[in-house]
XYZ file of C-alpha atoms in Angstrom:
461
model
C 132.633 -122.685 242.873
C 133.737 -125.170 245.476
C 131.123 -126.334 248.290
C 132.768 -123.724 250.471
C 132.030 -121.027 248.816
C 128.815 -122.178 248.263
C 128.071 -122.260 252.006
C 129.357 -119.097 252.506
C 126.947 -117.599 250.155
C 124.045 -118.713 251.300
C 125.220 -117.478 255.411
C 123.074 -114.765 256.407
C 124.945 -111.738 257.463
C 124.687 -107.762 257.404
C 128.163 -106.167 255.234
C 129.639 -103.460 257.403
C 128.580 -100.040 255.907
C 130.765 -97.535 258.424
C 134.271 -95.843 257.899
C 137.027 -97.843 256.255
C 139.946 -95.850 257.240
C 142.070 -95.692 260.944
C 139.658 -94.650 263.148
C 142.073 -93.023 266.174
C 139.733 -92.931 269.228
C 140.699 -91.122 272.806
C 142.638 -92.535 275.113
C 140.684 -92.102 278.092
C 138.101 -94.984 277.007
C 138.369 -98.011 278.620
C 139.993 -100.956 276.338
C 136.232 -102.427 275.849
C 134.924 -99.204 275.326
C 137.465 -98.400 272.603
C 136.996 -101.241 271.000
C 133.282 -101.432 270.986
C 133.592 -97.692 269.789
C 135.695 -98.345 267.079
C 133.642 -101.501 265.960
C 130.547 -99.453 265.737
C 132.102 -96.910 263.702
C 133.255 -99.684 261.728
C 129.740 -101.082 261.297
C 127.957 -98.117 260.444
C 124.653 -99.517 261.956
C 124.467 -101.836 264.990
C 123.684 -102.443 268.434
C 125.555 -101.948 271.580
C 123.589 -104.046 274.594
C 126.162 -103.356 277.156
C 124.927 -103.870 281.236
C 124.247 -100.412 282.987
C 126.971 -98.451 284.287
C 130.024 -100.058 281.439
C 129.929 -96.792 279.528
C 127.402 -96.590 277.045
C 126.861 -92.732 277.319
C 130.428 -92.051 276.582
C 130.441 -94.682 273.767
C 127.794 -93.051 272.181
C 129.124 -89.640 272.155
C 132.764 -90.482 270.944
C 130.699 -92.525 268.144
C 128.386 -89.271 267.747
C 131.685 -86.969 267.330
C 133.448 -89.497 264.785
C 130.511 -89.727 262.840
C 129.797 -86.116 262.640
C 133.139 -85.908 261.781
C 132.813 -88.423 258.663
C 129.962 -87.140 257.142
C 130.027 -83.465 258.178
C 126.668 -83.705 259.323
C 125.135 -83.559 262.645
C 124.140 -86.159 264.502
C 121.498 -86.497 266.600
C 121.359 -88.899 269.986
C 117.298 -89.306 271.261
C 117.250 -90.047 275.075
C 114.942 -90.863 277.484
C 113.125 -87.563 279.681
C 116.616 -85.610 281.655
C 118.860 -88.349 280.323
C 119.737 -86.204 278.134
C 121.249 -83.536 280.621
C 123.201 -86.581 281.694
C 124.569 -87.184 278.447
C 126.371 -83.423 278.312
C 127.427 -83.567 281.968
C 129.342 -86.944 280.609
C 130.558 -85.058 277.458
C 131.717 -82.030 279.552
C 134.071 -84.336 281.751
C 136.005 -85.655 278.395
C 135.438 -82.496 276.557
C 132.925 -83.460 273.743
C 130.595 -80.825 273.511
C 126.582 -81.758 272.901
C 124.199 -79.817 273.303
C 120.394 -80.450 274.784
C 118.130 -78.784 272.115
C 114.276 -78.681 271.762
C 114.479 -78.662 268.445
C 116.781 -78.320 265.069
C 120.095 -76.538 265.722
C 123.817 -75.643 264.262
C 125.595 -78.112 267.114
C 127.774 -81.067 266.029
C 126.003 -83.003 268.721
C 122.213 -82.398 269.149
C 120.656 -84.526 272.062
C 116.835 -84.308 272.839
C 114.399 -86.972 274.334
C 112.049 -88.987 272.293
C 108.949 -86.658 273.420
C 110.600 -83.877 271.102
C 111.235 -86.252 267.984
C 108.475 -85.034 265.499
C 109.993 -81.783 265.551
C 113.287 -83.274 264.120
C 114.078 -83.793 260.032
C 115.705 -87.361 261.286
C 117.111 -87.809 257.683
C 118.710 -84.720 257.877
C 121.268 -85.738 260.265
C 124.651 -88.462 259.339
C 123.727 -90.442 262.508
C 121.327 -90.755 264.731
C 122.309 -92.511 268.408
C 119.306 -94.203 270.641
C 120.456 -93.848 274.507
C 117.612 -96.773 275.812
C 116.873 -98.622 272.470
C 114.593 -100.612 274.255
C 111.796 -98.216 273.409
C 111.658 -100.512 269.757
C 110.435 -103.157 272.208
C 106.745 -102.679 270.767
C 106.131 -103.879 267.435
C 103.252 -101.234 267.182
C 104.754 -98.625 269.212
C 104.838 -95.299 267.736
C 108.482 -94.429 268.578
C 109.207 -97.822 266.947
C 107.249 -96.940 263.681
C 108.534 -93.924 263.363
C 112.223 -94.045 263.933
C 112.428 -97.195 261.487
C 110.546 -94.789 258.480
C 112.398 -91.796 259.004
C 116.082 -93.310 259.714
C 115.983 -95.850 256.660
C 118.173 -93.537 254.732
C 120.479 -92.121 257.493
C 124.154 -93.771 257.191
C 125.017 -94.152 260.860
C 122.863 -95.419 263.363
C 123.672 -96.787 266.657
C 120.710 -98.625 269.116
C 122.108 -98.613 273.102
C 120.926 -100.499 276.167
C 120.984 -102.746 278.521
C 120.999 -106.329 277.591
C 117.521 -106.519 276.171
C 114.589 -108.688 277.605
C 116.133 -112.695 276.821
C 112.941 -113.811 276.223
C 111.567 -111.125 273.720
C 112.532 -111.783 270.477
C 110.611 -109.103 268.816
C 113.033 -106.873 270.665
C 115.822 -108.399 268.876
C 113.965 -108.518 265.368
C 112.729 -104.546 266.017
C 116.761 -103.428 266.554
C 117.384 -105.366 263.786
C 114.928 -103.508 261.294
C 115.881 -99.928 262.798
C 119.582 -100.558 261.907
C 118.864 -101.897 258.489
C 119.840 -105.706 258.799
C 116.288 -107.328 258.366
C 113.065 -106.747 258.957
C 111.487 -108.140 262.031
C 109.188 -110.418 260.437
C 111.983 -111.779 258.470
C 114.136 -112.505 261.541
C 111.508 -114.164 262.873
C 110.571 -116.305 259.604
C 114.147 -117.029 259.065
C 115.284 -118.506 262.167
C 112.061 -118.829 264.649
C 109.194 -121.264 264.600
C 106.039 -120.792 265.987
C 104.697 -122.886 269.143
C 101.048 -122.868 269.140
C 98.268 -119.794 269.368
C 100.554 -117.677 271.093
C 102.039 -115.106 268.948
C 104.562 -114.298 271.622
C 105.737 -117.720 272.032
C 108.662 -118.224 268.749
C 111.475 -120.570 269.438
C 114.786 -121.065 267.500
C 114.553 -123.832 265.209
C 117.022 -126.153 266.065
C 119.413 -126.352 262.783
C 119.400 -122.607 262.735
C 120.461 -121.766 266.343
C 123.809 -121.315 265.193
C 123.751 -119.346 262.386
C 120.839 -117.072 264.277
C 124.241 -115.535 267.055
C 126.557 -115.593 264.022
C 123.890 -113.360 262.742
C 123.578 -111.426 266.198
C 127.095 -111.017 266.501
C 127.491 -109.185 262.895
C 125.829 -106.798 263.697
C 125.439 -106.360 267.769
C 127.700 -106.488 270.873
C 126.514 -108.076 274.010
C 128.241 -107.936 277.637
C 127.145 -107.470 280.801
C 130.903 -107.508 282.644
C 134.005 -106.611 280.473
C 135.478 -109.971 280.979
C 132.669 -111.453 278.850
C 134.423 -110.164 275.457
C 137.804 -110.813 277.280
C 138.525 -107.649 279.241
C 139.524 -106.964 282.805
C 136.781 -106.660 284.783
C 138.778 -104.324 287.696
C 137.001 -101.513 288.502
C 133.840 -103.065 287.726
C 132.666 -104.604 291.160
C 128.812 -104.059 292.069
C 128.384 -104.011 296.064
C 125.501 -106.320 297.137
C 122.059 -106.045 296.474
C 119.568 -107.225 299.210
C 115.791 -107.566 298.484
C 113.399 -107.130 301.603
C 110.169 -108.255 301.242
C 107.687 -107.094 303.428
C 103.795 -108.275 303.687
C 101.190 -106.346 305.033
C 97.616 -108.005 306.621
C 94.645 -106.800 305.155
C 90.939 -106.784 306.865
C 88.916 -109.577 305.502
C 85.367 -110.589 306.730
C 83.828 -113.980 305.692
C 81.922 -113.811 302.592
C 78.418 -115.314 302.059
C 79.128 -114.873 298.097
C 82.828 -116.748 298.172
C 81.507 -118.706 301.090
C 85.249 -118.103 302.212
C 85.985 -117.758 306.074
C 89.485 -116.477 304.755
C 91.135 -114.533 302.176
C 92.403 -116.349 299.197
C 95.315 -115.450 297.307
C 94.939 -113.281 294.232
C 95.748 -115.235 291.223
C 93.816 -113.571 287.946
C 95.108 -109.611 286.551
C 91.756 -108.356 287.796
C 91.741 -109.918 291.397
C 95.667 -109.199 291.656
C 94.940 -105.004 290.745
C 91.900 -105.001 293.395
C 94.137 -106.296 295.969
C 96.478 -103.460 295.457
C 93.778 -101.310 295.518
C 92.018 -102.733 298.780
C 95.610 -102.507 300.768
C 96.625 -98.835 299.637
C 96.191 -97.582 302.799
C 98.245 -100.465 304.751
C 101.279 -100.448 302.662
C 101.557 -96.817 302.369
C 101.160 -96.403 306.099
C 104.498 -99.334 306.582
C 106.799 -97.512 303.538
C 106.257 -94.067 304.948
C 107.374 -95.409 308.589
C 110.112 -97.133 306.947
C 111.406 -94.131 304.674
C 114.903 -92.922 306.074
C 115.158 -89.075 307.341
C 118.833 -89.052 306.476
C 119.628 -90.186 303.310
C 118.228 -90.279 299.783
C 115.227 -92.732 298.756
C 112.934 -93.359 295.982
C 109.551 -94.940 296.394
C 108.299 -97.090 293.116
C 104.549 -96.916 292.972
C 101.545 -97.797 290.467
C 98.544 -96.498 291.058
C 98.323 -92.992 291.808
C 96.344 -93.235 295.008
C 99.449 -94.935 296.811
C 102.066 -91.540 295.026
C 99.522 -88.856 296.493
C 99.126 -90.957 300.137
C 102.748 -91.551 300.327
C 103.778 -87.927 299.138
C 101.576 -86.555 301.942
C 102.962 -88.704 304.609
C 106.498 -88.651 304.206
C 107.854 -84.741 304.695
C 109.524 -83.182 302.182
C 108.619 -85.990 299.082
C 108.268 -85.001 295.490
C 105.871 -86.954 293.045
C 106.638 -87.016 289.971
C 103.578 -87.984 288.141
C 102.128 -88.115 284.792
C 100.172 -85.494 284.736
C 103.218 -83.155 285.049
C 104.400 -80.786 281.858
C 107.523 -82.932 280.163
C 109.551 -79.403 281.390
C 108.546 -79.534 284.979
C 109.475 -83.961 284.885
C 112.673 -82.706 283.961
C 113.241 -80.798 286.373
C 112.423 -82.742 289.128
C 114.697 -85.681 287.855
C 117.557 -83.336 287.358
C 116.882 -82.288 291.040
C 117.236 -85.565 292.807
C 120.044 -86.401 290.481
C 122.050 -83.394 291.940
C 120.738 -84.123 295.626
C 118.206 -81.020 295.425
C 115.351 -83.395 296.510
C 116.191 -86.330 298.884
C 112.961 -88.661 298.695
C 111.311 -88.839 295.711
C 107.701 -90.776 294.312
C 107.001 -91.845 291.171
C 106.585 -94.696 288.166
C 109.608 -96.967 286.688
C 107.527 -96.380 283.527
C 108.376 -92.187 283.946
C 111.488 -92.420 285.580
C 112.599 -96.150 285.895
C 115.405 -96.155 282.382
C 118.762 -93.952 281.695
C 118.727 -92.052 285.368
C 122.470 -92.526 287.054
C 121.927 -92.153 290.691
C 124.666 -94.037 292.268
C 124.529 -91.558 294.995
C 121.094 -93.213 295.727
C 121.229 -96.867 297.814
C 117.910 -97.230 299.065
C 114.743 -97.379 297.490
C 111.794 -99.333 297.802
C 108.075 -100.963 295.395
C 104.842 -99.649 297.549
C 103.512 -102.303 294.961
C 104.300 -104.445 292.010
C 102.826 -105.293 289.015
C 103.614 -108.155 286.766
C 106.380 -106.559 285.075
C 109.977 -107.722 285.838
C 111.159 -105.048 282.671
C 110.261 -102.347 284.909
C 111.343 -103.446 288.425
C 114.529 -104.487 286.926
C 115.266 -101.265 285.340
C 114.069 -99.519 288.286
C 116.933 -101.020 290.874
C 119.042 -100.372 288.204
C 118.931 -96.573 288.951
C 121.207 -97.532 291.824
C 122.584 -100.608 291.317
C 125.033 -100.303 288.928
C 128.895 -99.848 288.599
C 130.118 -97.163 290.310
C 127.851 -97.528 293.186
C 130.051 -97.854 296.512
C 127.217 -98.812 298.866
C 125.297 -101.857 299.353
C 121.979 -101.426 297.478
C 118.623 -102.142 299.342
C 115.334 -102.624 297.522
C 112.221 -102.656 299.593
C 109.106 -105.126 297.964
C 106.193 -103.871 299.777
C 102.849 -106.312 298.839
C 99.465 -107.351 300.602
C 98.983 -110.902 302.065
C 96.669 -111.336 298.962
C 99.231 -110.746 296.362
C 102.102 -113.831 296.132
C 101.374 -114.614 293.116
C 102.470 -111.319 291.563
C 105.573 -111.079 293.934
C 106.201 -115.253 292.804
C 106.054 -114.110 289.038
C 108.225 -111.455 289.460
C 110.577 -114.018 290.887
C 110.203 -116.467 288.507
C 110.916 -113.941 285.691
C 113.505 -112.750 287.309
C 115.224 -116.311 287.954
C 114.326 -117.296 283.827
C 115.520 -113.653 282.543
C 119.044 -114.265 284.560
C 119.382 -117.652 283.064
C 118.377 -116.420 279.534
C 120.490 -113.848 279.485
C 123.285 -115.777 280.798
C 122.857 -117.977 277.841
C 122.769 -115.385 275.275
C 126.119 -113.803 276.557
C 127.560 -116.950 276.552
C 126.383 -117.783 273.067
C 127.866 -114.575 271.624
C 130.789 -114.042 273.353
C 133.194 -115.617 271.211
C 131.823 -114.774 268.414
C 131.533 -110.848 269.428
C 134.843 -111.282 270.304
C 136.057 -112.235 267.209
C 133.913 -109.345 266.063
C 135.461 -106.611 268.112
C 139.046 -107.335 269.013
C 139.701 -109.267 266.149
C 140.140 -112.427 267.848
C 138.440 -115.225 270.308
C 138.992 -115.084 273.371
C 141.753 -117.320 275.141
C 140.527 -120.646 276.648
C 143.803 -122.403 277.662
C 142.449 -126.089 278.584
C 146.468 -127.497 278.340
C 148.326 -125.749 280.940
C 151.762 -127.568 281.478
C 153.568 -127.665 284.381
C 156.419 -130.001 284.437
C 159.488 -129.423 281.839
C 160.070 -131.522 278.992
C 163.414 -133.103 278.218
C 163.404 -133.812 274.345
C 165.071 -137.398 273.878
C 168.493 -137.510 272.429
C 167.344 -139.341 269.045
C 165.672 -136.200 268.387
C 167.788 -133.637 268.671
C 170.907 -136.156 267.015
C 173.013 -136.360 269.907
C 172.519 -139.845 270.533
C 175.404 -142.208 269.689
């Protein structure tokens, strides 16, 4: 065995498990969508975290139709609540035909959300598809727990989503373990050390940063534009997005107990939720006045105070709310999807992941709390390719609360960066991975001709 060799044995890497043979995939995917596709298939087991709106749905179902296909089995694709309707309007426009089922059936294509899951033999079915993988994000979750038991023996298995949180490397590690490749802990053990008390807080270790996206990149595809694995990107233009912020005064009389003659800014959780709860009543009041009659919007709230003031003061508004039968959520969803209901109240946590409502380009946060996961997903409803409008997101906070809307900035500025770097650290390598080949970077581009000297070319006398 030459040193070679020896290296490559010791490289840490998951073997493809999928189908060997020609894999002949429709023509009406789009060249990154067909490849990804056919890669997955190819895999068996892996990870597609593709920005909103580049065709994950679709990918999943030509990948759910191939698979069934294979291993003349069904397969099952778990969605979010009324994604799933989604998912067969998609199919119905290409002609795959799935089926939204509440429990076991004789489809080819079963989809159902996650709610519905312990009514399913998951091992019974040759793949199972998760639209919004990013429900693994919670180490102790009991999706998480559950899906990893009960799919350990199932030969295809696909995790979909948006690029996942860059700074949450359990998110990574719990993918990882659903699809087979390594436990979480291992991940974590093999390529992570830990800084301090923190458990949260794992960095790469420095001689294995490399080796961690060759790792990545065996087993999971990451873009956020076509062009980052090479493609064209036309057809794939977002319209702006514009943030408003808006601030709201709140009453404040001196305190003998603060000995404050003004209000201070909250900075702790518990001061930050009581001034959300002191200014209910101001910030409803400005985001029913500033709620268009004429067009669609949705209202993000929190607490359920601000849902029930703003669904009484703005005619004509629907809250969707948690105490709601999973049926009667549905329904609602599927009703401002199809323009049924025009303004709409509720939680990115119940509605805020999957939901396609390009025909949506307004909405607006009667609040925020510290996580960036959930506003981000939320403006992601509408801002995403194949919107043709300019997107605006109303931030409606208290005087009292900057340091919750300055968080949400800051996360926002370090989860851009982060996921910039990730992209850029596995797009070659995907690449390679997908189409076979890394991706053109001409540095030498001559312009001038070249005139070869006669003593060359034996003309010279």
């Amino acid at each position: 065995m030459n040193y070679n060799e020896f290296l490559l044995q010791k490289s840490i890497s998951d073997p493809p498990t999928g189908i060997t043979r020609r894999i002949e995939l429709p023509e009406y995917l789009k060249p990154h969508q067909h490849d990804i596709t056919a890669w997955a298939l190819r895999r068996g087991r892996s990870a597609i975290f593709a920005g909103t709106g580049l065709g994950k749905t679709l990918m999943e179902l030509v990948w759910a139709k191939e698979v069934a296909q294979e291993t003349r089995r069904p397969v099952l694709i778990l969605a979010p609540l009324a994604v799933s309707h989604q998912h067969v309007r998609e199919g119905n426009k290409f002609g795959i035909s799935a089926t939204v089922v509440a429990a076991p059936s004789s489809e080819t294509i079963d989809i159902t959300n996650y709610q519905k899951v312990d009514r399913f033999d998951l091992s019974a079915f040759g793949g199972i598809a998760l639209d919004e993988s990013s429900i693994l994000k919670n180490t102790d979750g009991k999706y998480r727990n559950q899906l990893i038991a009960e799919c350990a023996s199932v030969p295809f298995r696909l995790a979909a989503t948006a690029t996942p949180a860059p700074n949450d490397f359990m998110e990574l590690g719990n993918h990882a373990e659903f699809l087979g490749v390594m436990s979480y802990t291992d991940m974590l053990s093999t390529f992570f050390t830990h800084d301090g008390g923190d458990t949260q807080k794992w960095r790469l270790k420095g001689h294995a940063e490399s080796e961690f996206w060759k790792w990545m990149a065996s087993w999971a595809v990451m873009l956020r534009m076509p062009s980052d694995l090479g493609y064209d990107n036309t057809g794939y233009d977002l319209p702006p997005l514009r943030y408003h912020q808006h601030t709201v005064s709140v009453d404040y009389a001196p305190s003998m107990e603060t000995g404050l003659l003004f209000p201070m800014e909250a900075r702790t959780m518990q001061e930050r939720i009581a001034a959300r709860r002191d200014s209910v009543e101001e910030r409803v009041e400005l985001a029913a006045s500033m709620t268009p009659a004429d067009r669609p919007f949705v209202w993000w709230c929190n607490l359920n105070s601000e849902a029930e003031a703003l669904t009484k003061a703005i005619p004509g508004a629907v809250n969707l709310h948690g105490g709601l039968k999973d049926a009667e959520k549905e329904r609602i969803l599927i009703d401002f999807s199809e323009g049924k209901i025009e303004k709409l109240i509720t939680k990115a946590s119940l509605a805020g992941f999957g939901m396609n409502w390009q025909h949506c380009a307004d909405t607006g946060f009667v609040g925020l709390n510290d996580s960036y996961e959930q506003l981000y997903q939320a403006v992601r409803r509408f801002w995403r390719f194949g919107q043709t409008k300019p997107v605006n997101a109303h931030i409606i906070a208290s005087e009292m609360e900057g340091a919750t809307v300055a968080n949400i900035r800051r996360k926002d500025h370090d989860a851009e960066r982060m996921a910039a770097a990730m992209v850029m650290h596995m797009a070659d390598l995907s690449s390679q991975e997908v189409r076979g080949m890394v991706r053109d970077r001409p540095d030498y581009d001559p312009q001038l001709p070249m005139t070869v000297p006669a003593w060359l070319t034996g003309e010279a006398a």
